[in-house]
Short mmCIF file of C-alpha atoms in Angstrom, two decimals:
data_model
loop_
_atom_site.label_atom_id
_atom_site.label_comp_id
_atom_site.label_asym_id
_atom_site.label_seq_id
_atom_site.Cartn_x
_atom_site.Cartn_y
_atom_site.Cartn_z
CA MET Z 153 19.91 -16.40 7.50
CA TYR Z 154 19.15 -17.41 3.91
CA ALA Z 155 19.60 -20.99 2.73
CA GLY Z 156 20.78 -20.17 -0.75
CA LEU Z 157 21.07 -17.68 -3.54
CA THR Z 158 17.44 -17.82 -4.71
CA GLU Z 159 16.32 -17.19 -1.13
CA ARG Z 160 18.50 -14.16 -0.93
CA ILE Z 161 17.27 -12.79 -4.32
CA GLU Z 162 13.65 -13.31 -3.23
CA ALA Z 163 14.43 -11.61 0.10
CA ASN Z 164 15.90 -8.75 -1.72
CA LEU Z 165 12.74 -8.26 -3.80
CA ALA Z 166 10.45 -8.42 -0.69
CA GLU Z 167 12.52 -5.75 1.23
CA HIS Z 168 12.67 -3.61 -1.85
CA ALA Z 169 8.88 -3.71 -2.02
CA CYS Z 170 8.42 -2.51 1.53
CA HIS Z 171 11.46 -0.61 2.91
CA LEU Z 172 10.01 2.89 2.02
CA HIS Z 173 6.66 1.93 3.43
CA ARG Z 174 8.27 1.20 6.86
CA ARG Z 175 9.39 4.90 7.19
CA THR Z 176 6.41 6.64 5.62
CA ASP Z 177 3.20 7.75 7.44
CA GLY Z 178 0.08 6.18 6.10
CA MET Z 179 1.83 3.22 4.67
CA THR Z 180 1.99 -0.17 6.37
CA VAL Z 181 4.14 -3.30 6.23
CA THR Z 182 2.71 -6.53 7.60
CA GLU Z 183 5.41 -9.26 8.11
CA THR Z 184 5.23 -12.78 9.49
CA ASP Z 185 7.76 -15.60 9.27
CA ASP Z 186 6.26 -16.75 6.04
CA LEU Z 187 4.95 -13.59 4.21
CA MET Z 188 5.33 -9.86 3.60
CA ILE Z 189 2.63 -7.45 2.64
CA ALA Z 190 3.38 -3.84 1.68
CA ASP Z 191 0.35 -1.50 1.52
CA SER Z 192 0.99 2.01 0.23
CA GLY Z 193 -2.52 3.18 1.18
CA ILE Z 194 -2.61 5.02 -2.16
CA GLU Z 195 -6.02 4.85 -3.72
CA GLY Z 196 -5.95 3.90 -7.47
CA ASP Z 197 -2.59 2.02 -7.28
CA ALA Z 198 -2.77 -0.97 -9.57
CA GLY Z 199 -0.47 -3.07 -7.44
CA THR Z 200 2.87 -1.17 -8.24
CA PHE Z 201 3.33 -0.38 -4.52
CA ASN Z 202 0.80 -2.72 -2.99
CA ILE Z 203 2.86 -5.91 -3.03
CA VAL Z 204 2.75 -9.35 -1.41
CA ALA Z 205 6.10 -11.27 -1.48
CA ASN Z 206 8.38 -13.74 0.07
CA ALA Z 207 5.62 -16.40 0.71
CA CYS Z 208 7.12 -19.53 2.21
CA PHE Z 209 4.09 -21.30 3.77
CA ALA Z 210 4.50 -24.57 5.59
CA PRO Z 211 3.00 -27.44 3.48
CA ASP Z 212 0.24 -28.19 6.01
CA GLU Z 213 -0.65 -24.51 6.30
CA VAL Z 214 -0.43 -23.30 2.66
CA LYS Z 215 -4.05 -23.56 1.69
CA ASN Z 216 -5.33 -21.77 4.89
CA ARG Z 217 -2.72 -19.07 4.81
CA LEU Z 218 -3.16 -18.37 1.10
CA SER Z 219 -7.01 -18.30 1.47
CA LEU Z 220 -6.96 -15.96 4.43
CA THR Z 221 -4.40 -13.61 2.87
CA ALA Z 222 -6.29 -13.33 -0.37
CA PHE Z 223 -9.47 -12.72 1.56
CA LYS Z 224 -7.91 -9.82 3.51
CA LEU Z 225 -6.33 -8.24 0.51
CA ARG Z 226 -9.57 -8.24 -1.33
CA LEU Z 227 -11.30 -6.43 1.53
CA THR Z 228 -8.82 -3.52 1.54
CA GLY Z 229 -10.45 -1.83 -1.42
CA ARG Z 230 -7.01 -1.54 -3.22
CA ALA Z 231 -5.39 -3.78 -5.84
CA PHE Z 232 -2.31 -5.83 -4.87
CA SER Z 233 0.35 -7.57 -6.78
CA TRP Z 234 1.46 -11.02 -5.37
CA ARG Z 235 4.98 -11.62 -6.50
CA ALA Z 236 5.73 -15.34 -6.48
CA GLY Z 237 9.45 -16.16 -6.81
CA PRO Z 238 11.40 -19.42 -7.18
CA ASN Z 239 10.69 -20.36 -3.61
CA SER Z 240 6.97 -19.89 -3.76
CA ALA Z 241 6.35 -21.45 -7.19
CA ASP Z 242 4.35 -24.29 -5.68
CA VAL Z 243 1.64 -22.09 -3.95
CA PRO Z 244 -1.73 -23.11 -5.42
CA PHE Z 245 -2.85 -19.62 -6.42
CA GLY Z 246 -5.71 -21.02 -8.66
CA SER Z 247 -7.45 -22.31 -5.64
CA VAL Z 248 -8.23 -18.66 -4.56
CA LYS Z 249 -8.93 -17.60 -8.15
CA LEU Z 250 -5.73 -15.71 -8.71
CA THR Z 251 -4.55 -15.86 -12.34
CA ALA Z 252 -0.88 -15.67 -13.33
CA GLY Z 253 0.07 -12.42 -15.09
CA GLN Z 254 3.48 -11.15 -16.07
CA ARG Z 255 6.24 -13.70 -15.88
CA GLU Z 256 9.97 -12.70 -15.61
CA ALA Z 257 13.14 -14.53 -15.36
CA ALA Z 258 15.18 -14.33 -12.05
CA MET Z 259 18.64 -13.42 -13.38
CA TRP Z 260 21.96 -12.97 -11.49
CA SER Z 261 25.71 -12.57 -11.96
CA HIS Z 262 28.90 -12.09 -10.07
CA THR Z 263 29.79 -8.38 -10.29
CA ALA Z 264 33.32 -9.41 -11.23
CA ASP Z 265 31.97 -11.14 -14.36
CA ILE Z 266 30.37 -7.94 -15.70
CA PRO Z 267 32.66 -5.44 -17.54
CA VAL Z 268 33.37 -2.14 -16.00
CA PRO Z 269 31.41 0.36 -17.97
CA GLY Z 270 32.88 3.13 -20.12
CA LEU Z 271 31.35 6.60 -20.19
CA HIS Z 272 28.41 6.82 -22.61
CA PRO Z 273 29.00 9.73 -24.89
CA ASP Z 274 25.40 10.97 -24.73
CA LEU Z 275 24.36 10.11 -21.19
CA GLU Z 276 25.59 11.58 -17.94
CA ILE Z 277 24.51 9.25 -15.10
CA ARG Z 278 24.29 10.39 -11.48
CA ARG Z 279 22.72 9.36 -8.19
CA VAL Z 280 19.56 11.13 -7.04
CA ARG Z 281 20.36 13.47 -4.13
CA THR Z 282 17.52 16.07 -4.10
CA PRO Z 283 13.74 16.04 -4.09
CA GLU Z 284 13.75 17.56 -7.55
CA GLU Z 285 15.87 14.80 -8.88
CA LEU Z 286 13.64 12.18 -7.24
CA ALA Z 287 10.66 13.80 -8.91
CA ASP Z 288 12.49 13.50 -12.29
CA TYR Z 289 13.12 9.82 -11.50
CA ALA Z 290 9.43 9.27 -10.69
CA ARG Z 291 8.27 10.99 -13.89
CA ILE Z 292 10.47 8.71 -15.98
CA LEU Z 293 9.05 5.61 -14.27
CA ALA Z 294 5.45 6.97 -14.60
CA ALA Z 295 5.89 7.44 -18.31
CA GLY Z 296 6.02 3.70 -18.65
CA TRP Z 297 2.23 3.62 -18.39
CA ASN Z 298 -0.20 5.08 -21.02
CA PRO Z 299 -1.36 7.48 -19.76
CA PRO Z 300 1.47 8.12 -17.28
CA ALA Z 301 0.74 6.63 -13.80
CA VAL Z 302 -0.09 9.50 -11.40
CA THR Z 303 0.16 7.02 -8.47
CA VAL Z 304 3.92 6.52 -9.22
CA VAL Z 305 4.49 10.28 -8.94
CA GLU Z 306 2.35 10.43 -5.74
CA PHE Z 307 4.26 7.55 -4.13
CA TYR Z 308 7.76 9.11 -4.66
CA ASP Z 309 6.43 12.49 -3.56
CA ARG Z 310 5.38 10.91 -0.25
CA VAL Z 311 8.60 8.99 0.36
CA VAL Z 312 11.02 11.80 -0.29
CA PRO Z 313 12.55 11.87 3.25
CA SER Z 314 12.99 8.10 3.33
CA ALA Z 315 14.35 7.70 -0.15
CA LEU Z 316 16.90 10.46 0.26
CA ALA Z 317 18.00 9.41 3.76
CA GLU Z 318 21.79 8.63 4.04
CA ASP Z 319 21.06 5.13 5.22
CA CYS Z 320 18.51 4.24 2.52
CA PRO Z 321 19.53 0.92 0.89
CA GLY Z 322 18.02 2.11 -2.42
CA HIS Z 323 20.34 4.07 -4.69
CA TYR Z 324 18.29 5.90 -7.45
CA LEU Z 325 20.05 6.69 -10.68
CA ILE Z 326 19.12 9.13 -13.43
CA GLY Z 327 20.65 9.43 -16.90
CA TYR Z 328 20.61 12.96 -18.41
CA HIS Z 329 20.88 13.55 -22.18
CA HIS Z 330 22.09 17.07 -22.73
CA GLY Z 331 20.72 18.01 -19.43
CA GLU Z 332 17.29 16.33 -19.88
CA PRO Z 333 16.37 13.46 -17.63
CA VAL Z 334 15.60 10.60 -19.92
CA SER Z 335 16.58 7.23 -18.27
CA ALA Z 336 16.41 5.81 -14.68
CA GLY Z 337 17.21 2.82 -12.59
CA GLU Z 338 17.61 1.67 -8.98
CA LEU Z 339 20.17 -0.38 -7.08
CA PHE Z 340 18.90 -1.92 -3.84
CA LEU Z 341 21.30 -3.50 -1.36
CA HIS Z 342 19.88 -6.24 0.95
CA ALA Z 343 20.48 -9.89 1.89
CA GLU Z 344 23.99 -9.87 0.43
CA VAL Z 345 22.44 -9.12 -3.00
CA ALA Z 346 22.51 -5.99 -5.08
CA GLY Z 347 19.13 -5.88 -6.74
CA ILE Z 348 18.53 -3.88 -9.95
CA TYR Z 349 15.09 -2.44 -10.41
CA ASN Z 350 13.05 0.00 -12.51
CA ILE Z 351 15.40 0.31 -15.60
CA SER Z 352 13.36 2.78 -17.64
CA THR Z 353 13.91 5.05 -20.62
CA LEU Z 354 11.56 7.61 -22.05
CA ALA Z 355 10.02 6.36 -25.29
CA ALA Z 356 11.61 8.98 -27.49
CA PHE Z 357 15.05 8.08 -26.24
CA ARG Z 358 15.03 4.30 -26.48
CA ARG Z 359 17.39 2.09 -28.54
CA ARG Z 360 20.42 4.38 -27.81
CA GLY Z 361 21.89 2.14 -25.21
CA PHE Z 362 20.74 4.29 -22.33
CA GLY Z 363 19.06 1.48 -20.41
CA GLY Z 364 22.20 -0.68 -20.74
CA ALA Z 365 24.32 2.16 -19.54
CA ILE Z 366 22.18 2.58 -16.40
CA THR Z 367 22.35 -1.16 -15.75
CA LEU Z 368 26.07 -1.17 -16.01
CA ALA Z 369 26.30 1.90 -13.74
CA ALA Z 370 24.22 0.13 -11.16
CA VAL Z 371 26.50 -2.94 -11.30
CA ASP Z 372 29.53 -0.73 -10.95
CA SER Z 373 27.94 0.88 -7.77
CA ALA Z 374 27.29 -2.62 -6.39
CA ARG Z 375 30.89 -3.55 -7.06
CA ALA Z 376 32.15 -0.36 -5.36
CA ALA Z 377 29.90 -1.21 -2.34
CA GLY Z 378 31.57 -4.59 -1.96
CA TYR Z 379 28.77 -6.78 -3.34
CA ASP Z 380 29.67 -10.00 -5.19
CA ILE Z 381 26.13 -10.89 -6.45
CA VAL Z 382 23.92 -8.62 -8.54
CA ALA Z 383 20.37 -9.71 -9.56
CA THR Z 384 17.34 -8.53 -11.55
CA ARG Z 385 14.13 -9.68 -13.11
CA ALA Z 386 13.91 -9.74 -16.88
CA SER Z 387 10.95 -9.95 -19.34
CA ALA Z 388 11.12 -12.15 -22.43
CA GLU Z 389 12.08 -8.99 -24.33
CA SER Z 390 14.99 -7.89 -22.07
CA GLU Z 391 16.41 -11.37 -21.09
CA PRO Z 392 18.70 -11.59 -24.09
CA VAL Z 393 20.13 -8.07 -23.21
CA TYR Z 394 20.94 -9.17 -19.72
CA ARG Z 395 22.49 -12.43 -20.93
CA LYS Z 396 24.86 -10.41 -23.16
CA LEU Z 397 25.89 -8.36 -20.16
CA GLY Z 398 26.81 -11.63 -18.23
CA PHE Z 399 23.61 -12.47 -16.31
CA ARG Z 400 22.23 -15.96 -16.11
CA ALA Z 401 18.71 -17.15 -15.37
CA ASP Z 402 17.76 -19.12 -12.21
CA GLY Z 403 14.02 -19.55 -11.91
CA TRP Z 404 11.08 -17.21 -12.44
CA PHE Z 405 9.06 -14.39 -10.75
CA THR Z 406 5.39 -14.55 -11.64
CA GLU Z 407 2.93 -11.77 -10.70
CA TYR Z 408 -0.61 -12.74 -9.59
CA PRO Z 409 -2.80 -9.59 -9.51
CA VAL Z 410 -5.17 -9.49 -6.61
CA PRO Z 411 -7.99 -7.28 -7.97
CA ILE Z 412 -10.29 -4.98 -6.11
CA VAL Z 413 -13.50 -6.60 -4.97
CA PRO Z 414 -16.54 -4.23 -5.44
CA LEU Z 415 -18.06 -2.99 -2.25
CA GLU Z 416 -21.42 -4.57 -3.04
CA ASP Z 417 -19.73 -8.01 -3.42
CA ARG Z 418 -17.87 -7.96 -0.11
CA GLY Z 419 -20.85 -8.69 2.07
CA TYR Z 420 -20.66 -8.99 5.88
CA THR Z 421 -17.39 -9.56 7.64
CA THR Z 422 -16.70 -10.47 11.33
CA ARG Z 423 -15.40 -7.77 13.57
CA GLU Z 424 -12.31 -9.80 14.25
CA GLN Z 425 -11.56 -9.87 10.57
CA LEU Z 426 -12.17 -6.17 10.21
CA VAL Z 427 -9.91 -5.39 13.17
CA SER Z 428 -7.10 -7.45 11.55
CA LEU Z 429 -7.46 -5.15 8.46
CA GLY Z 430 -7.20 -1.96 10.53
CA PHE Z 431 -10.91 -1.10 11.00
CA GLU Z 432 -11.93 0.44 14.30
CA HIS Z 433 -15.00 0.73 16.45
CA VAL Z 434 -17.76 3.36 15.77
CA HIS Z 435 -19.36 4.43 19.09
CA VAL Z 436 -22.15 6.70 17.73
CA GLU Z 437 -23.81 7.54 14.49
CA ASN Z 438 -25.54 11.01 14.66
CA ASP Z 439 -26.40 11.31 11.04
CA ARG Z 440 -26.44 8.93 8.06
CA TYR Z 441 -27.18 9.34 4.40
CA ASP Z 442 -25.62 6.89 1.89
CA GLY Z 443 -23.05 6.13 4.50
CA PRO Z 444 -21.81 7.71 7.80
CA GLN Z 445 -22.18 11.53 7.95
CA THR Z 446 -21.44 12.46 11.59
CA GLY Z 447 -20.67 10.58 14.81
CA VAL Z 448 -18.01 9.30 17.09
CA ALA Z 449 -15.39 6.68 16.12
CA ASP Z 450 -12.01 5.41 17.31
CA ILE Z 451 -8.96 6.56 15.33
CA SER Z 452 -5.73 4.85 16.33
CA GLY Z 453 -7.56 3.84 19.54
CA VAL Z 454 -8.55 7.37 20.44
CA SER Z 455 -12.24 8.44 20.27
CA HIS Z 456 -12.95 11.29 17.84
CA TYR Z 457 -15.95 13.24 16.47
CA PHE Z 458 -16.19 12.87 12.59
CA VAL Z 459 -18.12 14.98 10.01
CA ARG Z 460 -18.15 13.94 6.40
CA LEU Z 461 -16.97 16.69 4.11
CA ASN Z 462 -18.45 15.86 0.68
CA SER Z 463 -21.83 14.72 -0.50
CA LEU Z 464 -21.18 11.40 -2.34
CA PHE Z 465 -20.10 8.30 -0.41
CA GLU Z 466 -18.76 5.51 -2.68
CA ASP Z 467 -16.09 3.37 -1.22
CA GLY Z 468 -14.63 5.87 1.09
CA ASP Z 469 -14.61 9.61 1.75
CA GLU Z 470 -12.96 12.59 3.45
CA PHE Z 471 -13.88 13.51 6.94
CA SER Z 472 -12.99 16.25 9.40
CA VAL Z 473 -12.00 14.60 12.71
CA TRP Z 474 -11.10 15.99 16.15
CA PRO Z 475 -10.70 14.25 19.64
CA ILE Z 476 -13.77 14.06 21.84
CA ASP Z 477 -13.29 14.72 25.59
CA ASP Z 478 -14.41 12.09 28.17
CA GLU Z 479 -17.51 14.16 29.28
CA SER Z 480 -18.79 14.51 25.77
CA LEU Z 481 -18.14 10.91 24.95
CA ALA Z 482 -20.06 9.72 27.97
CA LEU Z 483 -23.03 12.00 26.98
CA GLU Z 484 -22.89 10.83 23.31
CA GLN Z 485 -22.98 7.20 24.47
CA GLU Z 486 -25.88 7.91 26.78
CA ALA Z 487 -27.77 9.66 23.96
CA TRP Z 488 -26.96 6.76 21.54
CA ARG Z 489 -28.42 4.16 24.07
CA LEU Z 490 -31.59 6.26 24.43
CA TYR Z 491 -31.88 6.51 20.69
CA VAL Z 492 -31.49 2.82 20.07
CA LYS Z 493 -33.92 1.90 22.89
CA ALA Z 494 -36.62 4.19 21.45
CA TRP Z 495 -35.97 3.13 17.83
CA ASP Z 496 -36.17 -0.62 18.65
CA ALA Z 497 -39.36 -0.12 20.68
CA GLY Z 498 -41.01 2.19 18.14
CA ASP Z 499 -41.34 4.87 20.80
CA GLN Z 500 -41.25 8.63 20.61
CA LYS Z 501 -37.99 10.38 21.29
CA PRO Z 502 -37.57 10.72 25.12
CA ALA Z 503 -37.14 14.18 26.68
CA ARG Z 504 -33.66 13.31 27.92
CA LEU Z 505 -32.50 12.58 24.34
CA THR Z 506 -33.82 15.91 23.15
CA GLU Z 507 -32.01 17.58 26.05
CA LEU Z 508 -28.79 15.75 25.16
CA GLU Z 509 -29.00 16.55 21.43
CA SER Z 510 -29.43 20.20 22.18
CA LEU Z 511 -26.47 20.22 24.64
CA LEU Z 512 -24.21 18.35 22.12
CA GLU Z 513 -25.21 20.01 18.87
CA ALA Z 514 -22.37 22.48 18.66
CA ARG Z 515 -19.84 20.00 19.76
CA ARG Z 516 -20.83 17.52 17.14
CA THR Z 517 -20.95 19.81 14.13
CA THR Z 518 -18.38 22.56 14.68
CA PRO Z 519 -14.82 21.38 13.99
CA PRO Z 520 -12.14 23.20 15.95
CA ALA Z 521 -9.19 24.82 14.18
CA SER Z 522 -7.02 21.79 15.15
CA ALA Z 523 -9.36 19.37 13.27
CA ARG Z 524 -7.67 17.08 10.74
CA THR Z 525 -8.93 16.05 7.36
CA ILE Z 526 -8.44 12.28 6.68
CA PHE Z 527 -9.89 9.58 4.52
CA ALA Z 528 -11.94 6.62 5.67
CA HIS Z 529 -13.56 3.39 4.46
CA TRP Z 530 -16.51 1.72 6.28
CA ARG Z 531 -17.59 -1.93 6.26
CA PHE Z 532 -20.49 -3.67 7.88
CA ASP Z 533 -19.73 -6.44 10.43
CA GLU Z 534 -21.62 -9.67 11.08
CA ARG Z 535 -24.25 -8.25 13.50
CA ASP Z 536 -27.63 -8.84 11.89
CA ALA Z 537 -29.13 -5.46 12.75
CA ARG Z 538 -28.90 -1.81 12.01
CA HIS Z 539 -27.33 -1.06 15.37
CA ASP Z 540 -27.09 -2.12 19.01
CA ALA Z 541 -26.36 -0.36 22.29
CA ASN Z 542 -22.65 -0.34 21.52
CA GLY Z 543 -22.81 1.42 18.16
CA PRO Z 544 -23.88 1.06 14.56
CA THR Z 545 -23.09 -2.31 12.90
CA TYR Z 546 -20.22 -1.06 10.83
CA MET Z 547 -16.55 -0.16 11.43
CA MET Z 548 -14.31 2.47 9.93
CA ARG Z 549 -10.73 2.43 8.76
CA TRP Z 550 -8.86 5.78 8.62
CA ARG Z 551 -5.99 6.74 6.26
#
């Protein structure tokens, strides 16, 4: 399936980036033969869990695929990190104004070449088995940012069932110093490679050999699972440490941050492009102030009433939504067409529209007990008008 070791290492990284997304509501994984995109849907994530990887574009398609992918990512309203490994080093990222960020060595070893660890006298290492332990793991990772990254804690809180499933290929490890969780790491088994990720130690407990102990424990787990190859990525600071453990370098992983494009800079987008990004049709807009307030829109292909819940609309907002029945949808569409016709002609509101608005008022504005609260973004499409008979000239994506 994989031509060589570097392909397997890169495949391990790509699957590690997306395997929890596959099993978690609200997260998405987009895969083609030449690319993987993992989108956590978490607002504010700086690219930790929104990742592009395993790019292997055909030479005659590389420029078009790169340009289209970067365009789509920028329209999502979330930052992404494009991880380019040894097999995608020739992708011309500069042509789409993506600048290289952190660079790490791709390192690997045979598990048989790394010594079996002895017990560290001040660190008890065990595998995460409970939601509480996974929360400890997340807090250790989050502490690597200043201030600590709340999106890391949110991510692991959302993926608890997937991360703790018996068949999860990720094995999460925590090191306890006198009962206090101070160090963490992960072993990920895929593509005949045991990948080591997220070796982290709280600042107050560094330089005590805890990170090395977690790494050796991960290698020992890989060996016990029957894996011959173990791999990791190493910064310039940590590379000498891994070399002493028996790892060797074979290429590089370079991060290319894909920043958020401000809403005002995104302009108009075709409906086809918006659909490919998960946006859906808006049938009716009943009220608007600095963005959609109330109306009817499709959510996962099913028409719903929506009512915005807060007063400021920036790049998205919370809405109360509930399904609309067929009769109400037909009446709403009739009312919309009457409204558009009167507006475009500069005419007075017709009597039939007044009648429909009176009939539909309660249905539009009174959410039932079963209504859901969800988040949405909206984007204008290419239609050069405020609206037409099919709806307003924007689409909405629901999260």
